[in-house]
PDB file of N, CA and C in Angstrom:
ATOM      1  N   MET A   5      31.108 -22.637 -11.474  1.00  0.00           N
ATOM      2  CA  MET A   5      31.074 -23.731 -12.420  1.00  0.00           C
ATOM      3  C   MET A   5      32.436 -23.818 -13.111  1.00  0.00           C
ATOM      4  N   VAL A   6      33.045 -25.020 -13.078  1.00  0.00           N
ATOM      5  CA  VAL A   6      34.351 -25.256 -13.683  1.00  0.00           C
ATOM      6  C   VAL A   6      34.134 -26.034 -14.979  1.00  0.00           C
ATOM      7  N   LEU A   7      34.740 -25.532 -16.081  1.00  0.00           N
ATOM      8  CA  LEU A   7      34.540 -26.131 -17.399  1.00  0.00           C
ATOM      9  C   LEU A   7      35.822 -26.777 -17.907  1.00  0.00           C
ATOM     10  N   ASP A   8      35.656 -27.873 -18.668  1.00  0.00           N
ATOM     11  CA  ASP A   8      36.808 -28.578 -19.224  1.00  0.00           C
ATOM     12  C   ASP A   8      37.252 -27.959 -20.550  1.00  0.00           C
ATOM     13  N   ALA A   9      38.140 -28.631 -21.270  1.00  0.00           N
ATOM     14  CA  ALA A   9      38.675 -28.130 -22.535  1.00  0.00           C
ATOM     15  C   ALA A   9      37.598 -27.974 -23.603  1.00  0.00           C
ATOM     16  N   ARG A  10      36.489 -28.711 -23.459  1.00  0.00           N
ATOM     17  CA  ARG A  10      35.390 -28.642 -24.432  1.00  0.00           C
ATOM     18  C   ARG A  10      34.216 -27.805 -23.913  1.00  0.00           C
ATOM     19  N   ASP A  11      34.463 -27.057 -22.842  1.00  0.00           N
ATOM     20  CA  ASP A  11      33.447 -26.210 -22.202  1.00  0.00           C
ATOM     21  C   ASP A  11      32.278 -27.006 -21.623  1.00  0.00           C
ATOM     22  N   ILE A  12      32.592 -28.197 -21.112  1.00  0.00           N
ATOM     23  CA  ILE A  12      31.605 -29.031 -20.419  1.00  0.00           C
ATOM     24  C   ILE A  12      31.880 -28.918 -18.919  1.00  0.00           C
ATOM     25  N   GLU A  13      30.823 -28.757 -18.136  1.00  0.00           N
ATOM     26  CA  GLU A  13      30.976 -28.621 -16.687  1.00  0.00           C
ATOM     27  C   GLU A  13      31.590 -29.880 -16.082  1.00  0.00           C
ATOM     28  N   ILE A  14      32.522 -29.689 -15.158  1.00  0.00           N
ATOM     29  CA  ILE A  14      33.203 -30.792 -14.474  1.00  0.00           C
ATOM     30  C   ILE A  14      32.658 -30.905 -13.056  1.00  0.00           C
ATOM     31  N   PRO A  15      31.807 -31.898 -12.789  1.00  0.00           N
ATOM     32  CA  PRO A  15      31.311 -32.077 -11.414  1.00  0.00           C
ATOM     33  C   PRO A  15      32.304 -32.880 -10.567  1.00  0.00           C
ATOM     34  N   LEU A  16      32.207 -32.707  -9.251  1.00  0.00           N
ATOM     35  CA  LEU A  16      33.006 -33.529  -8.336  1.00  0.00           C
ATOM     36  C   LEU A  16      32.697 -35.003  -8.568  1.00  0.00           C
ATOM     37  N   ASP A  17      33.663 -35.859  -8.329  1.00  0.00           N
ATOM     38  CA  ASP A  17      33.559 -37.310  -8.472  1.00  0.00           C
ATOM     39  C   ASP A  17      33.445 -37.776  -9.923  1.00  0.00           C
ATOM     40  N   SER A  18      33.588 -36.860 -10.868  1.00  0.00           N
ATOM     41  CA  SER A  18      33.599 -37.277 -12.271  1.00  0.00           C
ATOM     42  C   SER A  18      35.029 -37.661 -12.645  1.00  0.00           C
ATOM     43  N   HIS A  19      35.184 -38.347 -13.759  1.00  0.00           N
ATOM     44  CA  HIS A  19      36.497 -38.745 -14.231  1.00  0.00           C
ATOM     45  C   HIS A  19      36.913 -37.856 -15.394  1.00  0.00           C
ATOM     46  N   VAL A  20      38.201 -37.463 -15.371  1.00  0.00           N
ATOM     47  CA  VAL A  20      38.744 -36.607 -16.408  1.00  0.00           C
ATOM     48  C   VAL A  20      40.074 -37.168 -16.903  1.00  0.00           C
ATOM     49  N   ARG A  21      40.473 -36.690 -18.087  1.00  0.00           N
ATOM     50  CA  ARG A  21      41.774 -37.042 -18.658  1.00  0.00           C
ATOM     51  C   ARG A  21      42.548 -35.753 -18.894  1.00  0.00           C
ATOM     52  N   TYR A  22      43.773 -35.708 -18.379  1.00  0.00           N
ATOM     53  CA  TYR A  22      44.668 -34.577 -18.641  1.00  0.00           C
ATOM     54  C   TYR A  22      45.189 -34.742 -20.062  1.00  0.00           C
ATOM     55  N   VAL A  23      44.901 -33.790 -20.938  1.00  0.00           N
ATOM     56  CA  VAL A  23      45.160 -33.966 -22.363  1.00  0.00           C
ATOM     57  C   VAL A  23      46.642 -34.058 -22.708  1.00  0.00           C
ATOM     58  N   ASP A  24      47.520 -33.440 -21.952  1.00  0.00           N
ATOM     59  CA  ASP A  24      48.945 -33.464 -22.286  1.00  0.00           C
ATOM     60  C   ASP A  24      49.600 -34.824 -22.050  1.00  0.00           C
ATOM     61  N   THR A  25      49.214 -35.519 -20.985  1.00  0.00           N
ATOM     62  CA  THR A  25      49.865 -36.789 -20.651  1.00  0.00           C
ATOM     63  C   THR A  25      48.936 -37.995 -20.714  1.00  0.00           C
ATOM     64  N   GLY A  26      47.640 -37.757 -20.769  1.00  0.00           N
ATOM     65  CA  GLY A  26      46.690 -38.865 -20.779  1.00  0.00           C
ATOM     66  C   GLY A  26      46.350 -39.379 -19.396  1.00  0.00           C
ATOM     67  N   THR A  27      46.836 -38.724 -18.354  1.00  0.00           N
ATOM     68  CA  THR A  27      46.536 -39.124 -16.981  1.00  0.00           C
ATOM     69  C   THR A  27      45.030 -39.060 -16.745  1.00  0.00           C
ATOM     70  N   ILE A  28      44.493 -40.156 -16.217  1.00  0.00           N
ATOM     71  CA  ILE A  28      43.058 -40.229 -15.930  1.00  0.00           C
ATOM     72  C   ILE A  28      42.869 -40.348 -14.431  1.00  0.00           C
ATOM     73  N   GLY A  29      41.894 -39.633 -13.909  1.00  0.00           N
ATOM     74  CA  GLY A  29      41.612 -39.722 -12.491  1.00  0.00           C
ATOM     75  C   GLY A  29      40.258 -39.143 -12.156  1.00  0.00           C
ATOM     76  N   LYS A  30      39.872 -39.342 -10.900  1.00  0.00           N
ATOM     77  CA  LYS A  30      38.593 -38.828 -10.407  1.00  0.00           C
ATOM     78  C   LYS A  30      38.817 -37.454  -9.800  1.00  0.00           C
ATOM     79  N   VAL A  31      37.910 -36.539 -10.099  1.00  0.00           N
ATOM     80  CA  VAL A  31      37.993 -35.177  -9.574  1.00  0.00           C
ATOM     81  C   VAL A  31      37.549 -35.199  -8.110  1.00  0.00           C
ATOM     82  N   VAL A  32      38.476 -34.812  -7.226  1.00  0.00           N
ATOM     83  CA  VAL A  32      38.172 -34.805  -5.795  1.00  0.00           C
ATOM     84  C   VAL A  32      37.953 -33.404  -5.245  1.00  0.00           C
ATOM     85  N   ASP A  33      38.334 -32.372  -6.033  1.00  0.00           N
ATOM     86  CA  ASP A  33      38.132 -30.994  -5.594  1.00  0.00           C
ATOM     87  C   ASP A  33      38.209 -30.075  -6.811  1.00  0.00           C
ATOM     88  N   VAL A  34      37.552 -28.937  -6.728  1.00  0.00           N
ATOM     89  CA  VAL A  34      37.624 -27.916  -7.774  1.00  0.00           C
ATOM     90  C   VAL A  34      37.789 -26.557  -7.098  1.00  0.00           C
ATOM     91  N   LYS A  35      38.449 -25.645  -7.807  1.00  0.00           N
ATOM     92  CA  LYS A  35      38.590 -24.295  -7.260  1.00  0.00           C
ATOM     93  C   LYS A  35      38.848 -23.326  -8.406  1.00  0.00           C
ATOM     94  N   THR A  36      38.613 -22.045  -8.126  1.00  0.00           N
ATOM     95  CA  THR A  36      38.954 -20.970  -9.047  1.00  0.00           C
ATOM     96  C   THR A  36      39.881 -20.035  -8.297  1.00  0.00           C
ATOM     97  N   GLN A  37      41.052 -19.796  -8.877  1.00  0.00           N
ATOM     98  CA  GLN A  37      42.044 -18.942  -8.235  1.00  0.00           C
ATOM     99  C   GLN A  37      42.609 -17.987  -9.277  1.00  0.00           C
ATOM    100  N   ASP A  38      42.563 -16.696  -8.990  1.00  0.00           N
ATOM    101  CA  ASP A  38      43.046 -15.665  -9.913  1.00  0.00           C
ATOM    102  C   ASP A  38      42.419 -15.802 -11.297  1.00  0.00           C
ATOM    103  N   GLY A  39      41.139 -16.160 -11.334  1.00  0.00           N
ATOM    104  CA  GLY A  39      40.416 -16.266 -12.592  1.00  0.00           C
ATOM    105  C   GLY A  39      40.676 -17.545 -13.375  1.00  0.00           C
ATOM    106  N   ILE A  40      41.427 -18.483 -12.806  1.00  0.00           N
ATOM    107  CA  ILE A  40      41.735 -19.749 -13.473  1.00  0.00           C
ATOM    108  C   ILE A  40      41.061 -20.876 -12.709  1.00  0.00           C
ATOM    109  N   ASP A  41      40.345 -21.748 -13.455  1.00  0.00           N
ATOM    110  CA  ASP A  41      39.677 -22.902 -12.847  1.00  0.00           C
ATOM    111  C   ASP A  41      40.649 -24.075 -12.755  1.00  0.00           C
ATOM    112  N   TRP A  42      40.579 -24.777 -11.627  1.00  0.00           N
ATOM    113  CA  TRP A  42      41.471 -25.905 -11.362  1.00  0.00           C
ATOM    114  C   TRP A  42      40.655 -27.113 -10.902  1.00  0.00           C
ATOM    115  N   VAL A  43      41.159 -28.321 -11.208  1.00  0.00           N
ATOM    116  CA  VAL A  43      40.582 -29.559 -10.683  1.00  0.00           C
ATOM    117  C   VAL A  43      41.702 -30.371 -10.046  1.00  0.00           C
ATOM    118  N   LYS A  44      41.387 -31.025  -8.938  1.00  0.00           N
ATOM    119  CA  LYS A  44      42.358 -31.896  -8.265  1.00  0.00           C
ATOM    120  C   LYS A  44      41.986 -33.334  -8.575  1.00  0.00           C
ATOM    121  N   ILE A  45      42.962 -34.112  -9.056  1.00  0.00           N
ATOM    122  CA  ILE A  45      42.721 -35.495  -9.465  1.00  0.00           C
ATOM    123  C   ILE A  45      43.282 -36.453  -8.418  1.00  0.00           C
ATOM    124  N   ASP A  46      42.476 -37.457  -8.070  1.00  0.00           N
ATOM    125  CA  ASP A  46      42.860 -38.391  -7.007  1.00  0.00           C
ATOM    126  C   ASP A  46      44.110 -39.204  -7.327  1.00  0.00           C
ATOM    127  N   LYS A  47      44.291 -39.598  -8.564  1.00  0.00           N
ATOM    128  CA  LYS A  47      45.402 -40.482  -8.936  1.00  0.00           C
ATOM    129  C   LYS A  47      46.761 -39.869  -8.610  1.00  0.00           C
ATOM    130  N   THR A  48      46.909 -38.574  -8.875  1.00  0.00           N
ATOM    131  CA  THR A  48      48.187 -37.909  -8.644  1.00  0.00           C
ATOM    132  C   THR A  48      48.160 -36.975  -7.440  1.00  0.00           C
ATOM    133  N   ASN A  49      46.957 -36.669  -6.943  1.00  0.00           N
ATOM    134  CA  ASN A  49      46.767 -35.717  -5.854  1.00  0.00           C
ATOM    135  C   ASN A  49      47.339 -34.341  -6.227  1.00  0.00           C
ATOM    136  N   MET A  50      47.232 -34.015  -7.537  1.00  0.00           N
ATOM    137  CA  MET A  50      47.734 -32.743  -8.044  1.00  0.00           C
ATOM    138  C   MET A  50      46.600 -31.933  -8.660  1.00  0.00           C
ATOM    139  N   TRP A  51      46.831 -30.610  -8.736  1.00  0.00           N
ATOM    140  CA  TRP A  51      45.875 -29.702  -9.351  1.00  0.00           C
ATOM    141  C   TRP A  51      46.207 -29.536 -10.827  1.00  0.00           C
ATOM    142  N   TYR A  52      45.172 -29.543 -11.677  1.00  0.00           N
ATOM    143  CA  TYR A  52      45.321 -29.367 -13.122  1.00  0.00           C
ATOM    144  C   TYR A  52      44.420 -28.221 -13.570  1.00  0.00           C
ATOM    145  N   ARG A  53      44.888 -27.439 -14.535  1.00  0.00           N
ATOM    146  CA  ARG A  53      44.028 -26.403 -15.107  1.00  0.00           C
ATOM    147  C   ARG A  53      42.850 -27.083 -15.769  1.00  0.00           C
ATOM    148  N   ALA A  54      41.667 -26.637 -15.436  1.00  0.00           N
ATOM    149  CA  ALA A  54      40.450 -27.274 -15.941  1.00  0.00           C
ATOM    150  C   ALA A  54      40.389 -27.254 -17.465  1.00  0.00           C
ATOM    151  N   LYS A  55      40.913 -26.226 -18.079  1.00  0.00           N
ATOM    152  CA  LYS A  55      40.884 -26.112 -19.542  1.00  0.00           C
ATOM    153  C   LYS A  55      41.837 -27.095 -20.219  1.00  0.00           C
ATOM    154  N   LEU A  56      42.634 -27.835 -19.426  1.00  0.00           N
ATOM    155  CA  LEU A  56      43.567 -28.811 -19.984  1.00  0.00           C
ATOM    156  C   LEU A  56      43.147 -30.242 -19.684  1.00  0.00           C
ATOM    157  N   VAL A  57      41.912 -30.423 -19.204  1.00  0.00           N
ATOM    158  CA  VAL A  57      41.381 -31.766 -18.974  1.00  0.00           C
ATOM    159  C   VAL A  57      40.089 -31.936 -19.758  1.00  0.00           C
ATOM    160  N   GLU A  58      39.750 -33.199 -20.025  1.00  0.00           N
ATOM    161  CA  GLU A  58      38.495 -33.528 -20.701  1.00  0.00           C
ATOM    162  C   GLU A  58      37.661 -34.415 -19.796  1.00  0.00           C
ATOM    163  N   LEU A  59      36.403 -34.082 -19.667  1.00  0.00           N
ATOM    164  CA  LEU A  59      35.469 -34.901 -18.914  1.00  0.00           C
ATOM    165  C   LEU A  59      35.263 -36.215 -19.663  1.00  0.00           C
ATOM    166  N   LEU A  60      35.278 -37.332 -18.949  1.00  0.00           N
ATOM    167  CA  LEU A  60      35.122 -38.647 -19.562  1.00  0.00           C
ATOM    168  C   LEU A  60      33.756 -39.234 -19.255  1.00  0.00           C
ATOM    169  N   ASP A  61      33.215 -39.978 -20.203  1.00  0.00           N
ATOM    170  CA  ASP A  61      32.014 -40.772 -19.979  1.00  0.00           C
ATOM    171  C   ASP A  61      32.447 -42.093 -19.366  1.00  0.00           C
ATOM    172  N   GLU A  62      31.523 -42.795 -18.727  1.00  0.00           N
ATOM    173  CA  GLU A  62      31.821 -44.102 -18.144  1.00  0.00           C
ATOM    174  C   GLU A  62      32.412 -45.052 -19.184  1.00  0.00           C
ATOM    175  N   LYS A  63      31.906 -44.991 -20.413  1.00  0.00           N
ATOM    176  CA  LYS A  63      32.392 -45.911 -21.453  1.00  0.00           C
ATOM    177  C   LYS A  63      33.830 -45.591 -21.854  1.00  0.00           C
ATOM    178  N   ASP A  64      34.308 -44.374 -21.580  1.00  0.00           N
ATOM    179  CA  ASP A  64      35.675 -43.989 -21.910  1.00  0.00           C
ATOM    180  C   ASP A  64      36.690 -44.453 -20.878  1.00  0.00           C
ATOM    181  N   ILE A  65      36.219 -44.828 -19.705  1.00  0.00           N
ATOM    182  CA  ILE A  65      37.107 -45.214 -18.618  1.00  0.00           C
ATOM    183  C   ILE A  65      37.402 -46.700 -18.744  1.00  0.00           C
ATOM    184  N   LYS A  66      38.667 -47.018 -18.982  1.00  0.00           N
ATOM    185  CA  LYS A  66      39.061 -48.420 -19.104  1.00  0.00           C
ATOM    186  C   LYS A  66      39.416 -48.929 -17.720  1.00  0.00           C
ATOM    187  N   LYS A  67      38.721 -49.942 -17.293  1.00  0.00           N
ATOM    188  CA  LYS A  67      39.014 -50.542 -15.999  1.00  0.00           C
ATOM    189  C   LYS A  67      39.921 -51.739 -16.259  1.00  0.00           C
ATOM    190  N   SER A  68      41.069 -51.736 -15.609  1.00  0.00           N
ATOM    191  CA  SER A  68      41.987 -52.847 -15.809  1.00  0.00           C
ATOM    192  C   SER A  68      42.265 -53.511 -14.469  1.00  0.00           C
ATOM    193  N   THR A  69      42.409 -54.802 -14.525  1.00  0.00           N
ATOM    194  CA  THR A  69      42.781 -55.570 -13.347  1.00  0.00           C
ATOM    195  C   THR A  69      43.899 -56.496 -13.741  1.00  0.00           C
ATOM    196  N   TYR A  70      44.714 -56.859 -12.792  1.00  0.00           N
ATOM    197  CA  TYR A  70      45.783 -57.803 -13.015  1.00  0.00           C
ATOM    198  C   TYR A  70      45.225 -59.175 -12.679  1.00  0.00           C
ATOM    199  N   TYR A  71      45.298 -60.065 -13.631  1.00  0.00           N
ATOM    200  CA  TYR A  71      44.700 -61.374 -13.459  1.00  0.00           C
ATOM    201  C   TYR A  71      45.782 -62.407 -13.214  1.00  0.00           C
ATOM    202  N   ASP A  72      45.624 -63.204 -12.181  1.00  0.00           N
ATOM    203  CA  ASP A  72      46.569 -64.249 -11.839  1.00  0.00           C
ATOM    204  C   ASP A  72      45.942 -65.590 -12.192  1.00  0.00           C
ATOM    205  N   LYS A  73      46.461 -66.243 -13.219  1.00  0.00           N
ATOM    206  CA  LYS A  73      45.890 -67.516 -13.671  1.00  0.00           C
ATOM    207  C   LYS A  73      46.041 -68.608 -12.619  1.00  0.00           C
ATOM    208  N   GLU A  74      47.104 -68.529 -11.813  1.00  0.00           N
ATOM    209  CA  GLU A  74      47.321 -69.552 -10.790  1.00  0.00           C
ATOM    210  C   GLU A  74      46.211 -69.544  -9.743  1.00  0.00           C
ATOM    211  N   ASN A  75      45.814 -68.355  -9.323  1.00  0.00           N
ATOM    212  CA  ASN A  75      44.798 -68.251  -8.272  1.00  0.00           C
ATOM    213  C   ASN A  75      43.401 -68.044  -8.816  1.00  0.00           C
ATOM    214  N   ASP A  76      43.301 -67.783 -10.115  1.00  0.00           N
ATOM    215  CA  ASP A  76      42.017 -67.611 -10.785  1.00  0.00           C
ATOM    216  C   ASP A  76      41.172 -66.493 -10.164  1.00  0.00           C
ATOM    217  N   ASP A  77      41.831 -65.428  -9.714  1.00  0.00           N
ATOM    218  CA  ASP A  77      41.089 -64.256  -9.232  1.00  0.00           C
ATOM    219  C   ASP A  77      41.961 -63.015  -9.336  1.00  0.00           C
ATOM    220  N   ASP A  78      41.414 -61.878  -9.041  1.00  0.00           N
ATOM    221  CA  ASP A  78      42.144 -60.624  -9.148  1.00  0.00           C
ATOM    222  C   ASP A  78      43.161 -60.483  -8.024  1.00  0.00           C
ATOM    223  N   ILE A  79      44.238 -59.766  -8.309  1.00  0.00           N
ATOM    224  CA  ILE A  79      45.299 -59.541  -7.335  1.00  0.00           C
ATOM    225  C   ILE A  79      45.291 -58.074  -6.939  1.00  0.00           C
ATOM    226  N   ASP A  80      45.569 -57.804  -5.692  1.00  0.00           N
ATOM    227  CA  ASP A  80      45.585 -56.411  -5.254  1.00  0.00           C
ATOM    228  C   ASP A  80      46.899 -55.737  -5.634  1.00  0.00           C
ATOM    229  N   ILE A  81      46.952 -54.450  -5.483  1.00  0.00           N
ATOM    230  CA  ILE A  81      48.099 -53.652  -5.908  1.00  0.00           C
ATOM    231  C   ILE A  81      49.374 -54.028  -5.166  1.00  0.00           C
ATOM    232  N   GLU A  82      49.272 -54.384  -3.908  1.00  0.00           N
ATOM    233  CA  GLU A  82      50.463 -54.750  -3.139  1.00  0.00           C
ATOM    234  C   GLU A  82      51.115 -56.005  -3.715  1.00  0.00           C
ATOM    235  N   THR A  83      50.307 -56.962  -4.135  1.00  0.00           N
ATOM    236  CA  THR A  83      50.838 -58.170  -4.746  1.00  0.00           C
ATOM    237  C   THR A  83      51.524 -57.836  -6.062  1.00  0.00           C
ATOM    238  N   MET A  84      50.946 -56.935  -6.831  1.00  0.00           N
ATOM    239  CA  MET A  84      51.570 -56.514  -8.082  1.00  0.00           C
ATOM    240  C   MET A  84      52.934 -55.872  -7.829  1.00  0.00           C
ATOM    241  N   LYS A  85      53.020 -55.041  -6.795  1.00  0.00           N
ATOM    242  CA  LYS A  85      54.285 -54.395  -6.458  1.00  0.00           C
ATOM    243  C   LYS A  85      55.335 -55.424  -6.066  1.00  0.00           C
ATOM    244  N   GLU A  86      54.930 -56.436  -5.287  1.00  0.00           N
ATOM    245  CA  GLU A  86      55.860 -57.480  -4.869  1.00  0.00           C
ATOM    246  C   GLU A  86      56.396 -58.246  -6.073  1.00  0.00           C
ATOM    247  N   LYS A  87      55.529 -58.554  -7.021  1.00  0.00           N
ATOM    248  CA  LYS A  87      55.967 -59.267  -8.224  1.00  0.00           C
ATOM    249  C   LYS A  87      56.913 -58.409  -9.053  1.00  0.00           C
ATOM    250  N   ALA A  88      56.649 -57.110  -9.142  1.00  0.00           N
ATOM    251  CA  ALA A  88      57.527 -56.208  -9.883  1.00  0.00           C
ATOM    252  C   ALA A  88      58.901 -56.129  -9.223  1.00  0.00           C
ATOM    253  N   MET A  89      58.939 -56.070  -7.895  1.00  0.00           N
ATOM    254  CA  MET A  89      60.208 -56.020  -7.172  1.00  0.00           C
ATOM    255  C   MET A  89      61.000 -57.311  -7.394  1.00  0.00           C
ATOM    256  N   ALA A  90      60.312 -58.434  -7.431  1.00  0.00           N
ATOM    257  CA  ALA A  90      60.984 -59.716  -7.659  1.00  0.00           C
ATOM    258  C   ALA A  90      61.634 -59.737  -9.038  1.00  0.00           C
ATOM    259  N   LEU A  91      60.964 -59.163 -10.030  1.00  0.00           N
ATOM    260  CA  LEU A  91      61.537 -59.110 -11.374  1.00  0.00           C
ATOM    261  C   LEU A  91      62.762 -58.203 -11.422  1.00  0.00           C
ATOM    262  N   GLU A  92      62.755 -57.142 -10.642  1.00  0.00           N
ATOM    263  CA  GLU A  92      63.893 -56.232 -10.614  1.00  0.00           C
ATOM    264  C   GLU A  92      65.132 -56.897 -10.025  1.00  0.00           C
ATOM    265  N   ASP A  93      64.939 -57.915  -9.182  1.00  0.00           N
ATOM    266  CA  ASP A  93      66.056 -58.579  -8.529  1.00  0.00           C
ATOM    267  C   ASP A  93      66.747 -59.609  -9.418  1.00  0.00           C
ATOM    268  N   ILE A  94      66.187 -59.899 -10.577  1.00  0.00           N
ATOM    269  CA  ILE A  94      66.782 -60.888 -11.468  1.00  0.00           C
ATOM    270  C   ILE A  94      68.057 -60.313 -12.083  1.00  0.00           C
ATOM    271  N   GLU A  95      69.146 -61.084 -12.000  1.00  0.00           N
ATOM    272  CA  GLU A  95      70.401 -60.646 -12.588  1.00  0.00           C
ATOM    273  C   GLU A  95      70.583 -61.334 -13.928  1.00  0.00           C
ATOM    274  N   LEU A  96      71.044 -60.591 -14.908  1.00  0.00           N
ATOM    275  CA  LEU A  96      71.306 -61.157 -16.221  1.00  0.00           C
ATOM    276  C   LEU A  96      72.777 -61.501 -16.335  1.00  0.00           C
ATOM    277  N   ASP A  97      73.062 -62.614 -17.004  1.00  0.00           N
ATOM    278  CA  ASP A  97      74.431 -63.031 -17.281  1.00  0.00           C
ATOM    279  C   ASP A  97      75.040 -62.029 -18.248  1.00  0.00           C
ATOM    280  N   SER A  98      76.313 -61.749 -18.111  1.00  0.00           N
ATOM    281  CA  SER A  98      76.946 -60.761 -18.983  1.00  0.00           C
ATOM    282  C   SER A  98      77.035 -61.239 -20.426  1.00  0.00           C
ATOM    283  N   ASN A  99      76.842 -62.523 -20.704  1.00  0.00           N
ATOM    284  CA  ASN A  99      76.904 -63.061 -22.056  1.00  0.00           C
ATOM    285  C   ASN A  99      75.561 -63.009 -22.784  1.00  0.00           C
ATOM    286  N   VAL A 100      74.540 -62.610 -22.092  1.00  0.00           N
ATOM    287  CA  VAL A 100      73.209 -62.585 -22.673  1.00  0.00           C
ATOM    288  C   VAL A 100      73.092 -61.418 -23.647  1.00  0.00           C
ATOM    289  N   ALA A 101      72.477 -61.645 -24.775  1.00  0.00           N
ATOM    290  CA  ALA A 101      72.148 -60.635 -25.767  1.00  0.00           C
ATOM    291  C   ALA A 101      73.362 -59.954 -26.375  1.00  0.00           C
ATOM    292  N   GLU A 102      74.423 -60.724 -26.558  1.00  0.00           N
ATOM    293  CA  GLU A 102      75.572 -60.152 -27.247  1.00  0.00           C
ATOM    294  C   GLU A 102      75.254 -60.044 -28.730  1.00  0.00           C
ATOM    295  N   GLY A 103      75.642 -58.966 -29.304  1.00  0.00           N
ATOM    296  CA  GLY A 103      75.405 -58.773 -30.728  1.00  0.00           C
ATOM    297  C   GLY A 103      76.445 -59.514 -31.572  1.00  0.00           C
ATOM    298  N   GLY A 104      76.030 -59.992 -32.706  1.00  0.00           N
ATOM    299  CA  GLY A 104      76.969 -60.669 -33.622  1.00  0.00           C
ATOM    300  C   GLY A 104      77.394 -59.707 -34.706  1.00  0.00           C
ATOM    301  N   GLY A 105      78.398 -60.076 -35.426  1.00  0.00           N
ATOM    302  CA  GLY A 105      78.770 -59.148 -36.475  1.00  0.00           C
ATOM    303  C   GLY A 105      79.861 -59.546 -37.350  1.00  0.00           C
TER     304      GLY A 105
END
């Protein structure tokens, strides 16, 4: 049995938050090694010490979607990445945001 920071059992497929960074993810694996309990989180595919995560209730998990008003429906992650890349390609004029004084 693997316990979280509040001594609550962490079952597989539950959602946890890493207390140091706020990273939230689903537990895909658990293990005990050298007397230390670990959980593997799907979002980062990394192992975290179980005592440094908190088990989350469904109401604690914020589900966010990117909404596109033009298409009036949700956009997938690949579309979001493409839009972010397009924004990175924008060049600013060297005269923009000059400070006065």
